[in-house]
GROMACS .gro file of C-alpha atoms in nm:
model
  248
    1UNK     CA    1  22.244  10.024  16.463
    2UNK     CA    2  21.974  10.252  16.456
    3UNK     CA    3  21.897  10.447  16.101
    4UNK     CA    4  21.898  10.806  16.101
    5UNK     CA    5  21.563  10.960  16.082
    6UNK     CA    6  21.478  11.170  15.777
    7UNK     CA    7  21.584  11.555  15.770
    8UNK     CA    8  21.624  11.814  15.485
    9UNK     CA    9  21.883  11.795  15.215
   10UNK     CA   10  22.161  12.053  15.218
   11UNK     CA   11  22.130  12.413  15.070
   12UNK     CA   12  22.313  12.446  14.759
   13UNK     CA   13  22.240  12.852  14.795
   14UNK     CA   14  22.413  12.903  15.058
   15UNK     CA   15  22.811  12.898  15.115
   16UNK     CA   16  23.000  12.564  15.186
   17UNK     CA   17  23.012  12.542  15.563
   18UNK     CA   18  23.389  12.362  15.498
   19UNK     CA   19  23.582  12.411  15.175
   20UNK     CA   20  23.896  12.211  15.145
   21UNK     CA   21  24.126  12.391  14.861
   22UNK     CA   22  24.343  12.181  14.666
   23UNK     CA   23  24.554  12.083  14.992
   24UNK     CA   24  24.890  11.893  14.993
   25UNK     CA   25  25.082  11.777  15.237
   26UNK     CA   26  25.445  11.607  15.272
   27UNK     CA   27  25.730  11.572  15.542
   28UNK     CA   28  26.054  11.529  15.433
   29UNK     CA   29  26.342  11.361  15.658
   30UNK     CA   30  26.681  11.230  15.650
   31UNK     CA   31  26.526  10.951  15.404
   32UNK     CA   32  26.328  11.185  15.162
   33UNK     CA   33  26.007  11.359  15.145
   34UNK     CA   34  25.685  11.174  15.214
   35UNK     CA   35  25.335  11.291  15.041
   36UNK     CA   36  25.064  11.246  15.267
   37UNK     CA   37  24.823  11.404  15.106
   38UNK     CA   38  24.773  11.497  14.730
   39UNK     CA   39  24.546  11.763  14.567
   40UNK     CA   40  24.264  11.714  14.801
   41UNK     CA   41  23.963  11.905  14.702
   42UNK     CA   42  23.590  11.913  14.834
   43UNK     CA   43  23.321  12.117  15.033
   44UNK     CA   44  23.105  12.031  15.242
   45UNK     CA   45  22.717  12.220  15.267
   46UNK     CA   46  22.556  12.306  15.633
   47UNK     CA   47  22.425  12.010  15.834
   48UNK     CA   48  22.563  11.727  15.547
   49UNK     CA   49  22.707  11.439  15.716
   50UNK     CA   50  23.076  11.294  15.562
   51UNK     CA   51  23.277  10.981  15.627
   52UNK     CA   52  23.622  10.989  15.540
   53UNK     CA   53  23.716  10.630  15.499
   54UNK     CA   54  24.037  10.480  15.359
   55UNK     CA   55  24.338  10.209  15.479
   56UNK     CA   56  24.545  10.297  15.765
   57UNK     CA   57  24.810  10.492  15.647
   58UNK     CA   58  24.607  10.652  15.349
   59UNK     CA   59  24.595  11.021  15.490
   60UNK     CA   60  24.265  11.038  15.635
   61UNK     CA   61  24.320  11.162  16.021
   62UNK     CA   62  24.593  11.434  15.891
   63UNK     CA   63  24.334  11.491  15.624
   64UNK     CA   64  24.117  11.553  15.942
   65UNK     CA   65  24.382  11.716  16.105
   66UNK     CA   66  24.421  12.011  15.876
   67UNK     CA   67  24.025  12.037  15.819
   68UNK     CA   68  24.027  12.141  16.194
   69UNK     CA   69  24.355  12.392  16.165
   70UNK     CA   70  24.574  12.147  16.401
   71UNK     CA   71  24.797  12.034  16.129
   72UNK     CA   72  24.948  12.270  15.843
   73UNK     CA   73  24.929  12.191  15.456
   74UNK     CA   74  25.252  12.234  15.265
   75UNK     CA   75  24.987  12.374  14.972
   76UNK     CA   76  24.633  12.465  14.962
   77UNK     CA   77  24.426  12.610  15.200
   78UNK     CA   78  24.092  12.521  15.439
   79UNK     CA   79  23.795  12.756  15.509
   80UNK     CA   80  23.546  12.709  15.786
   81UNK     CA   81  23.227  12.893  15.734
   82UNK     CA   82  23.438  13.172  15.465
   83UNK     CA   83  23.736  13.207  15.725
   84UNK     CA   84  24.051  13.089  15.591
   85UNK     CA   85  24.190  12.874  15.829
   86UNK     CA   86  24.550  12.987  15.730
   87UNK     CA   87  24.528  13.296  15.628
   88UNK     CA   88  24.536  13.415  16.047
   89UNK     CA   89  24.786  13.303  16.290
   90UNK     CA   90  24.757  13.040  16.517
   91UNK     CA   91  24.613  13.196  16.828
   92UNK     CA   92  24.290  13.339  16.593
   93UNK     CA   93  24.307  12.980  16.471
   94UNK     CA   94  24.239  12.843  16.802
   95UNK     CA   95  23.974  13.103  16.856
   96UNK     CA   96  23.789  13.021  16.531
   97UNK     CA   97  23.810  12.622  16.648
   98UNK     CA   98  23.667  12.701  16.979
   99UNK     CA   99  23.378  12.885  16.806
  100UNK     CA  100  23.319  12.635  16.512
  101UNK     CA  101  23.420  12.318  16.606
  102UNK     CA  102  23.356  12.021  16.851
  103UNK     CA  103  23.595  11.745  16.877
  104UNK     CA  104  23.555  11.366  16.929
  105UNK     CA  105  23.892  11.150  17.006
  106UNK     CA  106  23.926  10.745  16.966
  107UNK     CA  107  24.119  10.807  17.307
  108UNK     CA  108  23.880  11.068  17.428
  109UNK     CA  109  24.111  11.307  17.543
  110UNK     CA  110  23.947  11.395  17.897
  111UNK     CA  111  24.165  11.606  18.113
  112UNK     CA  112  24.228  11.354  18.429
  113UNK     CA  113  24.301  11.652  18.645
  114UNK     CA  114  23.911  11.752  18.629
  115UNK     CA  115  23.561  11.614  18.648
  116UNK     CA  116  23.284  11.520  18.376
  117UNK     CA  117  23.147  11.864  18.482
  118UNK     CA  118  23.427  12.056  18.419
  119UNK     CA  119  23.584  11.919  18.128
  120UNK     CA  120  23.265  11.922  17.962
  121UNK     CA  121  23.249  12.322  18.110
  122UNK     CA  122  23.562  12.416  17.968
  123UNK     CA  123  23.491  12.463  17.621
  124UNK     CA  124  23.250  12.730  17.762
  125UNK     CA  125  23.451  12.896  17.967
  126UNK     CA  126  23.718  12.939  17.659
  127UNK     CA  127  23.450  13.125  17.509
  128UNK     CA  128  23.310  13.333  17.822
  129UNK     CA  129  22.976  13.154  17.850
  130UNK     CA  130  22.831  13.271  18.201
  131UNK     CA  131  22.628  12.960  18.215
  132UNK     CA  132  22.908  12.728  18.124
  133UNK     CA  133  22.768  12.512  18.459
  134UNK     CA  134  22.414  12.518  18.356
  135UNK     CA  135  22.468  12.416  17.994
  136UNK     CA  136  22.754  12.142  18.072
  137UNK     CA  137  22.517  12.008  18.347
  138UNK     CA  138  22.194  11.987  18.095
  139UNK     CA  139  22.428  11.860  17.793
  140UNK     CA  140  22.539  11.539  18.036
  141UNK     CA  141  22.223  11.497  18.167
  142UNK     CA  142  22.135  11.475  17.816
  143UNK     CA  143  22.398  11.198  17.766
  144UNK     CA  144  22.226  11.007  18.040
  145UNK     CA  145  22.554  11.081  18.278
  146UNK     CA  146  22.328  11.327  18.541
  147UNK     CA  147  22.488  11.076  18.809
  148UNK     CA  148  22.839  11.096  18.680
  149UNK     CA  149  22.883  11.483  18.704
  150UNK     CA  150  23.144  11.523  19.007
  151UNK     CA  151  23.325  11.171  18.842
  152UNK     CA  152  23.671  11.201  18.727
  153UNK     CA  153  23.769  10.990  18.409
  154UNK     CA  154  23.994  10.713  18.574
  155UNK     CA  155  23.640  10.567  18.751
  156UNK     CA  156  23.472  10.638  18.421
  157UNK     CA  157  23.400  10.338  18.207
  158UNK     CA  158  23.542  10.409  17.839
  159UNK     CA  159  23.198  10.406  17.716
  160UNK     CA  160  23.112  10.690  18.006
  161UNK     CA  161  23.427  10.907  17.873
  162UNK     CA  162  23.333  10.865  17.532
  163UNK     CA  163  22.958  11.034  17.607
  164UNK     CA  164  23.156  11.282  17.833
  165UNK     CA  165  23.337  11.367  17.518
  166UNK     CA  166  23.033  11.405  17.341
  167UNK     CA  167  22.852  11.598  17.556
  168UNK     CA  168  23.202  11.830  17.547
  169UNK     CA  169  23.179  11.846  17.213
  170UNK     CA  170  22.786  11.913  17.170
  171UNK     CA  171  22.774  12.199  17.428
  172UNK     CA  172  22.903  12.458  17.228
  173UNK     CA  173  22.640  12.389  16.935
  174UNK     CA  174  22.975  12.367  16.726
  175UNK     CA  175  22.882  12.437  16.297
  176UNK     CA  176  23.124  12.153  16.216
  177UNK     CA  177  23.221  11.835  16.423
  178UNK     CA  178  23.500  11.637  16.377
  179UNK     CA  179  23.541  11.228  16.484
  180UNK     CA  180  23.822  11.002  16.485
  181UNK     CA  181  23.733  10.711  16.528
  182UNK     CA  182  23.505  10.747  16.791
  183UNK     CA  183  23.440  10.382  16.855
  184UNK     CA  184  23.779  10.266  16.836
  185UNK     CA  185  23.847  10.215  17.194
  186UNK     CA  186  23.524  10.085  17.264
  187UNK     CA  187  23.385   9.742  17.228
  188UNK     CA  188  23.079   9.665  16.948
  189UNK     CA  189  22.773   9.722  17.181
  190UNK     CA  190  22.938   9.999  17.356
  191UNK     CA  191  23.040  10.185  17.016
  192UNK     CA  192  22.715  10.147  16.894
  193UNK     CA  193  22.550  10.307  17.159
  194UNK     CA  194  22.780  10.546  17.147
  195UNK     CA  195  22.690  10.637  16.791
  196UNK     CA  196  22.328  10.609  16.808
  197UNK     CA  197  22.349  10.886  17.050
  198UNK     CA  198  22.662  11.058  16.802
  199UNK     CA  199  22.384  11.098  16.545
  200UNK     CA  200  22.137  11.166  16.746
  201UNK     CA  201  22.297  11.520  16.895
  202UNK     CA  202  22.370  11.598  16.527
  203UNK     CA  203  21.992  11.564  16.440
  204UNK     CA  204  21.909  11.758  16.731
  205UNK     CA  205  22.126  12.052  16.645
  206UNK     CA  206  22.178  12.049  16.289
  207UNK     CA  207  22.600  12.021  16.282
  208UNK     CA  208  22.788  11.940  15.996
  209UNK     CA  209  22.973  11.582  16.075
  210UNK     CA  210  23.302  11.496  15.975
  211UNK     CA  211  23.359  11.091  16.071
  212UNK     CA  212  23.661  10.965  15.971
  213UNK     CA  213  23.626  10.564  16.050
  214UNK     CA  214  23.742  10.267  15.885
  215UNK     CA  215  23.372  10.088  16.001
  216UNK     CA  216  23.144  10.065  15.685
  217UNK     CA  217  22.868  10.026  15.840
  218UNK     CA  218  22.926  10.382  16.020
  219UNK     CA  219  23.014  10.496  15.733
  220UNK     CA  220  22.711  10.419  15.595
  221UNK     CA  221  22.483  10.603  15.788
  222UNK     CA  222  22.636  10.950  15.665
  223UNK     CA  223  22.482  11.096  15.363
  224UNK     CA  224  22.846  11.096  15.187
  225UNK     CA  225  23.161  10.897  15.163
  226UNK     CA  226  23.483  11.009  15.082
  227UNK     CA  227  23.749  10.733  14.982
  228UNK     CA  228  24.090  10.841  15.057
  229UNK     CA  229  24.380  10.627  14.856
  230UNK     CA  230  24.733  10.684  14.919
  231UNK     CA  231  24.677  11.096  14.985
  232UNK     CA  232  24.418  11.161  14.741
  233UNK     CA  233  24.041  11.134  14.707
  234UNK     CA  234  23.951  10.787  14.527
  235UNK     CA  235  23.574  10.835  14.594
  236UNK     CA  236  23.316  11.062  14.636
  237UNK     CA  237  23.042  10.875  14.675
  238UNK     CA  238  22.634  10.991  14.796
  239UNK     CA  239  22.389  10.761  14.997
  240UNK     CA  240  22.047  10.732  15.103
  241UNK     CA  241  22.113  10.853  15.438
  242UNK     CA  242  21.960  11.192  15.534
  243UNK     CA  243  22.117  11.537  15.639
  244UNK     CA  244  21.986  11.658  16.024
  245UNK     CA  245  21.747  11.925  16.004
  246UNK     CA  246  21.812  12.254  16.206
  247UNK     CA  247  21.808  12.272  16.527
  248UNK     CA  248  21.427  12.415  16.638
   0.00000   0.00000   0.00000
């Protein structure tokens, strides 16, 4: 897989882009309560790049969950670029998510109902871009899927949803994304494509990455690790690998 290319190191002036507050979470049923997550605390600086790796079952995609307001903590508290996340109600939520965040799905989460055009559009229109055709159109011709625009996702190879889903998530020039597993669904060759061109976008515009993935080797090529252990953070750990520069 192709190394990052070198970019500028994160700010420490300026205001975490993502501070995670001491968050817990359990669920409690007929059999007891559950802790899924315990105490977790970071931030995260403009444009740094963050895998959240960790056994199944350790708390990592609710830990991703809550990060992007989908998922309630029982305790603590998330803020996205100095918005608390749960401090508003649910329908500002969803308009502070559609302005700050792009999302990339294991299972890709295309709407069948409408094509790579449009699904990659509506994002846009949730946000009352005029141009919502022009930009989706340049961001998939940017994915290399120019030929694939009128295509719906059931005659879309997964490896052609997946960069559909990028270029969905991209358009917007989202501050934070947020991956689960992006490769999972996909065979080797076809993930690794996929994340060449992942980390590629990010370069391009400068977005802080949030990849939760049980791959070390993708893991790797983020500047930071986080270890989650049975609902807590068991590692914090920096690499060699570079932050993306701003977008020009």
């Amino acid at each position: 897989m192709t190394e990052p290319t070198p970019g500028h190191t994160p700010d420490a002036s300026r205001s975490p882009i993502v501070a995670v507050e001491h968050v817990f979470k359990s669920v409690t049923d007929s059999t007891g309560t559950l802790d899924i997550l315990r105490d977790i605390h970071f931030s995260l600086a403009p444009r740094e790049t963050v895998a959240i790796v960790g056994a199944s079952g350790s708390g990592k995609s609710t830990l991703l969950s809550i990060i992007a307001g989908l998922d309630t903590p029982t305790r603590g508290t998330v803020h996205l670029d100095g918005e608390d996340m749960f401090a508003v109600d649910e329908d500002q939520r969803a308009a502070l998510r559609a302005r700050k965040i792009g999302f990339v799905f294991q299972s890709f989460q295309l709407l069948g109902n409408l094509t790579a055009l449009e699904n990659v559009m509506l994002p846009l229109e949730l946000v009352g871009r005029k141009d919502a055709r022009r930009a989706a159109t340049e961001m998939l011709t940017r994915v290399g899927l120019a030929e694939r625009l009128g295509h719906y996702p059931k005659v879309l190879s997964g490896g052609e949803q997946q960069r559909v889903a990028l270029a969905r998530a991209f358009v917007v020039h989202p501050a934070v994304l947020l991956a689960d597993e992006p490769t999972g669904s996909l065979d080797f060759a076809t993930g690794e494509r996929v994340m060449e061109l992942m980390f590629e976008l990010n370069r391009e515009q400068g977005t802080t990455l949030v990849l939760v993935t049980h791959d070390r080797a993708i893991a790797a090529l983020c500047q930071r690790r986080l270890t989650v252990d049975a609902g807590r953070i068991a590692a914090d750990e920096r690499g060699d690998a570079p932050v993306p520069a701003p977008a020009a």
